[in-house]
XYZ file of C-alpha atoms in Angstrom:
317
model
C 42.711 -14.043 -100.572
C 44.564 -10.963 -101.543
C 45.726 -11.440 -104.964
C 48.540 -9.748 -106.877
C 49.277 -10.729 -110.579
C 49.268 -14.653 -110.271
C 50.097 -15.099 -106.709
C 48.312 -14.346 -103.172
C 49.659 -11.231 -101.468
C 51.636 -13.284 -98.638
C 53.882 -15.237 -101.212
C 54.542 -12.122 -103.758
C 55.670 -9.850 -100.889
C 57.813 -13.247 -99.536
C 59.471 -13.931 -102.389
C 60.366 -10.003 -103.542
C 61.686 -10.060 -99.947
C 64.265 -12.676 -100.718
C 64.926 -11.579 -104.935
C 68.382 -9.700 -105.301
C 68.161 -5.714 -106.308
C 68.441 -5.731 -109.662
C 65.436 -8.517 -110.203
C 63.509 -6.239 -107.951
C 64.344 -3.263 -110.613
C 62.921 -5.884 -113.212
C 59.732 -7.079 -111.916
C 58.859 -3.132 -110.551
C 56.523 -2.470 -113.904
C 55.282 -5.469 -113.624
C 54.686 -7.496 -110.552
C 53.474 -11.091 -112.402
C 55.009 -14.349 -111.552
C 53.576 -17.558 -113.124
C 53.715 -20.609 -111.797
C 55.966 -23.022 -114.125
C 55.874 -26.168 -111.820
C 56.162 -28.224 -108.587
C 58.219 -31.052 -107.778
C 59.460 -32.673 -104.576
C 58.809 -29.507 -102.715
C 60.585 -26.937 -104.589
C 57.959 -24.446 -106.896
C 59.311 -23.155 -110.109
C 57.984 -19.435 -111.074
C 58.793 -16.872 -113.813
C 57.565 -14.151 -115.601
C 58.503 -15.637 -119.101
C 60.971 -12.319 -119.592
C 63.501 -11.396 -117.458
C 64.241 -14.049 -114.537
C 63.260 -17.895 -113.540
C 62.539 -18.025 -109.377
C 63.264 -21.250 -107.254
C 61.476 -21.132 -104.089
C 61.051 -23.849 -101.180
C 58.030 -22.451 -99.329
C 58.852 -25.126 -96.123
C 62.787 -23.620 -95.372
C 61.560 -19.875 -97.016
C 64.883 -20.722 -99.308
C 64.518 -19.125 -102.688
C 66.814 -18.479 -105.779
C 66.587 -16.677 -108.876
C 68.634 -18.940 -112.078
C 71.200 -17.090 -113.882
C 70.475 -15.771 -117.380
C 70.511 -17.491 -120.516
C 73.524 -18.750 -122.350
C 72.072 -18.590 -125.675
C 72.692 -15.897 -128.004
C 71.275 -13.168 -128.804
C 72.359 -12.760 -132.456
C 72.676 -9.029 -132.739
C 74.156 -9.439 -135.677
C 70.937 -10.651 -137.870
C 68.280 -7.217 -138.098
C 64.951 -7.771 -137.412
C 65.588 -10.512 -135.378
C 63.034 -10.937 -132.026
C 63.668 -13.624 -129.429
C 60.860 -14.870 -127.157
C 61.131 -17.197 -124.241
C 58.086 -20.020 -125.539
C 58.485 -22.704 -123.344
C 59.532 -23.289 -119.532
C 59.260 -26.408 -117.918
C 61.025 -27.660 -114.047
C 61.590 -31.253 -113.383
C 63.290 -33.980 -111.957
C 65.976 -36.162 -113.532
C 66.308 -39.605 -111.861
C 69.201 -40.591 -113.281
C 71.971 -37.540 -111.806
C 69.589 -36.921 -109.263
C 69.070 -33.088 -109.945
C 66.667 -31.105 -110.569
C 66.319 -29.343 -114.092
C 64.712 -26.182 -115.888
C 64.191 -26.000 -119.454
C 63.996 -23.345 -121.741
C 62.764 -23.469 -125.586
C 63.477 -19.969 -127.311
C 61.758 -18.859 -130.926
C 63.031 -16.404 -132.964
C 60.684 -14.644 -135.253
C 62.012 -12.144 -138.278
C 59.940 -8.839 -137.604
C 59.275 -8.765 -141.260
C 58.600 -12.225 -142.061
C 54.714 -11.986 -141.258
C 54.328 -15.547 -140.450
C 53.068 -16.402 -136.727
C 55.563 -19.466 -136.613
C 58.854 -19.031 -135.293
C 62.264 -18.846 -138.318
C 64.078 -21.589 -135.760
C 64.137 -22.459 -131.724
C 67.175 -23.144 -129.482
C 66.921 -24.617 -126.190
C 68.752 -24.871 -122.996
C 68.760 -26.511 -119.689
C 69.847 -25.569 -116.386
C 70.943 -27.957 -113.742
C 70.772 -27.508 -109.841
C 73.507 -29.231 -109.162
C 76.032 -26.897 -111.583
C 74.075 -23.869 -111.011
C 74.379 -23.331 -114.693
C 72.841 -23.534 -118.360
C 73.986 -25.580 -121.049
C 72.540 -25.585 -124.558
C 70.793 -28.810 -126.047
C 72.096 -29.653 -129.526
C 68.534 -31.122 -130.377
C 65.537 -28.917 -132.145
C 61.902 -29.031 -130.725
C 59.963 -30.735 -133.107
C 56.790 -28.649 -132.456
C 56.205 -24.646 -131.690
C 54.761 -24.246 -127.934
C 51.561 -22.500 -127.507
C 49.215 -21.052 -124.590
C 46.291 -23.121 -123.721
C 44.950 -22.968 -120.232
C 46.069 -25.144 -117.311
C 48.110 -27.495 -119.776
C 51.338 -27.396 -119.213
C 52.363 -30.374 -116.910
C 55.281 -32.397 -115.086
C 54.767 -36.164 -115.448
C 56.503 -39.520 -115.907
C 60.036 -37.768 -115.831
C 58.717 -35.006 -118.640
C 57.379 -31.537 -118.847
C 54.285 -31.198 -121.213
C 53.179 -28.083 -123.543
C 49.903 -27.982 -125.647
C 51.895 -27.370 -129.149
C 51.625 -27.240 -132.970
C 53.929 -29.147 -135.702
C 54.663 -27.414 -138.788
C 51.782 -28.839 -140.687
C 49.594 -27.095 -138.446
C 48.532 -30.276 -136.421
C 47.255 -29.663 -132.498
C 50.245 -31.945 -130.246
C 51.603 -32.691 -126.950
C 55.367 -32.046 -126.988
C 57.240 -33.448 -123.854
C 60.754 -32.826 -122.942
C 62.737 -35.505 -120.667
C 64.438 -34.315 -117.771
C 66.690 -37.827 -118.140
C 67.878 -38.197 -121.622
C 67.282 -33.887 -122.074
C 65.117 -34.975 -125.501
C 61.951 -33.786 -127.124
C 58.989 -35.919 -127.913
C 55.671 -35.176 -129.746
C 52.568 -37.230 -128.220
C 49.631 -37.181 -130.654
C 46.371 -35.794 -129.730
C 43.376 -37.991 -130.027
C 42.250 -38.536 -133.396
C 38.460 -38.691 -132.876
C 38.065 -35.046 -131.033
C 37.481 -31.663 -133.158
C 40.892 -30.523 -133.826
C 41.317 -26.736 -134.884
C 38.057 -25.337 -133.318
C 38.941 -22.275 -131.014
C 35.861 -22.472 -129.129
C 37.003 -25.666 -127.456
C 39.798 -25.526 -124.601
C 42.189 -28.446 -123.922
C 43.700 -29.244 -120.466
C 46.242 -31.626 -119.740
C 46.183 -33.022 -116.319
C 47.566 -36.056 -114.654
C 45.009 -38.834 -112.985
C 45.296 -42.043 -111.838
C 48.857 -42.372 -113.102
C 48.221 -41.542 -116.550
C 47.753 -38.374 -118.474
C 44.233 -36.966 -118.760
C 43.209 -34.631 -121.883
C 39.964 -32.374 -120.465
C 38.145 -30.699 -123.235
C 35.697 -28.523 -122.808
C 33.883 -25.265 -124.395
C 35.553 -21.787 -123.887
C 32.107 -20.010 -122.981
C 29.188 -21.022 -122.298
C 26.598 -20.940 -119.164
C 26.726 -24.652 -118.841
C 29.844 -26.614 -119.532
C 30.274 -30.738 -120.160
C 34.123 -31.655 -119.604
C 35.321 -34.712 -121.395
C 38.122 -36.455 -120.358
C 40.485 -38.480 -122.057
C 43.113 -40.753 -121.023
C 46.087 -42.201 -122.201
C 46.391 -45.424 -120.626
C 49.811 -46.381 -122.514
C 52.126 -43.222 -121.993
C 53.085 -41.824 -125.635
C 50.623 -44.097 -127.597
C 48.201 -42.331 -129.884
C 45.637 -45.456 -129.860
C 45.348 -46.210 -126.031
C 43.311 -42.649 -126.077
C 40.328 -43.446 -124.353
C 37.422 -41.049 -123.585
C 36.349 -42.548 -120.004
C 34.221 -39.906 -118.499
C 32.198 -36.741 -119.441
C 31.017 -34.125 -116.454
C 28.659 -32.073 -116.655
C 26.976 -30.150 -117.753
C 27.578 -27.945 -114.641
C 26.958 -23.964 -114.543
C 29.288 -21.401 -112.666
C 32.348 -23.502 -113.556
C 35.122 -21.944 -115.684
C 37.749 -24.767 -116.099
C 39.244 -27.520 -114.789
C 42.574 -27.692 -112.604
C 43.902 -30.537 -111.208
C 42.763 -34.124 -110.149
C 43.050 -33.869 -106.196
C 42.330 -37.714 -105.584
C 40.929 -40.266 -107.712
C 37.688 -39.308 -107.422
C 37.517 -35.842 -106.889
C 38.669 -33.118 -108.776
C 39.180 -29.224 -108.729
C 37.798 -26.378 -110.719
C 37.908 -22.676 -111.352
C 34.225 -20.971 -110.739
C 33.122 -18.351 -113.517
C 33.635 -15.413 -110.401
C 37.431 -16.895 -109.969
C 36.333 -19.073 -106.763
C 37.694 -23.028 -106.045
C 35.456 -25.383 -106.556
C 35.421 -29.344 -105.960
C 33.382 -32.030 -108.050
C 33.089 -35.715 -106.389
C 33.478 -38.242 -109.544
C 31.168 -40.479 -107.648
C 28.106 -39.180 -106.373
C 28.647 -35.732 -108.720
C 28.797 -33.014 -105.684
C 29.910 -29.782 -106.717
C 31.080 -27.981 -103.486
C 32.613 -24.006 -103.143
C 35.497 -23.893 -101.175
C 36.789 -20.971 -99.161
C 39.504 -19.927 -101.771
C 39.250 -16.943 -104.440
C 41.323 -15.601 -107.136
C 41.327 -13.082 -109.875
C 38.995 -14.994 -112.834
C 41.137 -16.808 -114.936
C 44.011 -16.765 -112.822
C 44.417 -19.541 -110.813
C 47.749 -22.420 -111.139
C 47.281 -25.207 -108.897
C 49.443 -28.381 -107.749
C 49.435 -30.948 -105.349
C 52.401 -30.106 -103.349
C 54.834 -32.035 -101.491
C 56.666 -30.549 -98.044
C 60.125 -31.490 -97.873
C 63.224 -29.583 -96.575
C 65.355 -29.953 -99.999
C 67.316 -26.790 -100.406
C 67.039 -25.234 -103.886
C 71.116 -24.146 -103.508
C 71.742 -27.719 -103.009
C 68.919 -29.726 -104.964
C 70.837 -33.349 -104.074
C 70.322 -33.735 -100.449
C 67.489 -36.308 -99.571
C 64.148 -35.107 -98.617
C 63.638 -34.788 -94.997
C 59.735 -34.743 -95.005
C 57.122 -35.160 -96.759
C 53.176 -33.708 -96.402
C 51.127 -33.891 -99.627
C 48.976 -31.032 -99.943
C 47.072 -28.575 -102.269
C 48.558 -25.553 -103.118
C 46.574 -22.571 -105.167
C 48.596 -19.957 -106.706
């Protein structure tokens, strides 16, 4: 499979063909999109700079979202803005797909790695518009591979609070509020040689802890059995040590986890018999984004319509 940026060539070209001319000019020098999430057949992609794209592979529809409604503060000198958090999900109350964006602002000469302040906005597919929300994210989103996850009506990011503690930041698509979910207290935090990935397993969020480097890697799985309650984090399983494995991607079934191999290939690990299989899917190392895709006929230009058909498959980008 030929890959451009983080996308297979066929899907990348299909998306480019459907973008307006101004968007094509913006991505001319950097043809790279990132997978933000999937919900009921609709996939959300972004380059984290210029545009956000919604597409439905089943209907071959796509749509570029309008520009941000947040102010750019041109009268404040040395102020830099950057999109630090993006999330996609479904509001079951209003039956509407939504995108949330967190924009952080730094003073260029301030010398701090934490933003001076942040603003947040929400896009609703029903109105095809952004609105600023009057709530402040209580933690600062940081990058961690394979961490951003949509679950239980909320989108989740790896983040750090004002005291330097590592936390999970979530945004509820229904009430449009942020929540901080504590990490397990019995794992080694502030260790930059350790990676953390957040997955969904058995209808719970699962935190996977593993070394960043090494010929052999072990993967510890912590499950939050009661959502949002720190005391319910439980170390339920350790996978490995395994060779040729880079990081976890997604639980495909209750007894199977898909993982990225050290050479950019996809692998499957069976939790019951501990069997490892190489799958005929290849990409650029450390570039995989994986989702359990639900095939549907929902229109990205009218997302309130009923689903006509569903087909659960695994998609890798």
